[in-house]
């Protein structure tokens, strides 16, 4: 599973919109 990879890449991108994590 490559969730960690997406969470770190996506979180850094849409983290501004979804500031939940």
PDB file of C-alpha atoms in Angstrom:
ATOM      1  CA  UNK A   1       0.000   0.000   0.000  1.00  0.00           C
ATOM      2  CA  UNK A   2       1.410   3.418  -0.908  1.00  0.00           C
ATOM      3  CA  UNK A   3      -0.892   5.479   1.303  1.00  0.00           C
ATOM      4  CA  UNK A   4       2.001   6.988   3.285  1.00  0.00           C
ATOM      5  CA  UNK A   5       3.495   8.213   0.012  1.00  0.00           C
ATOM      6  CA  UNK A   6       0.255   9.896  -1.071  1.00  0.00           C
ATOM      7  CA  UNK A   7      -0.498  11.251   2.397  1.00  0.00           C
ATOM      8  CA  UNK A   8       2.934  13.014   2.502  1.00  0.00           C
ATOM      9  CA  UNK A   9       2.654  14.260  -1.133  1.00  0.00           C
ATOM     10  CA  UNK A  10      -1.069  15.077  -1.112  1.00  0.00           C
ATOM     11  CA  UNK A  11      -1.109  16.387   2.470  1.00  0.00           C
ATOM     12  CA  UNK A  12       1.630  18.842   1.452  1.00  0.00           C
ATOM     13  CA  UNK A  13      -0.564  19.954  -1.480  1.00  0.00           C
ATOM     14  CA  UNK A  14      -4.207  19.972  -0.291  1.00  0.00           C
ATOM     15  CA  UNK A  15      -3.213  20.232   3.372  1.00  0.00           C
ATOM     16  CA  UNK A  16      -3.949  23.966   3.035  1.00  0.00           C
ATOM     17  CA  UNK A  17      -7.544  23.203   2.078  1.00  0.00           C
ATOM     18  CA  UNK A  18      -8.084  20.099   4.224  1.00  0.00           C
ATOM     19  CA  UNK A  19      -6.020  21.290   7.283  1.00  0.00           C
ATOM     20  CA  UNK A  20      -7.384  18.341   9.147  1.00  0.00           C
ATOM     21  CA  UNK A  21      -4.343  16.054   9.281  1.00  0.00           C
TER      22      UNK A  21
END
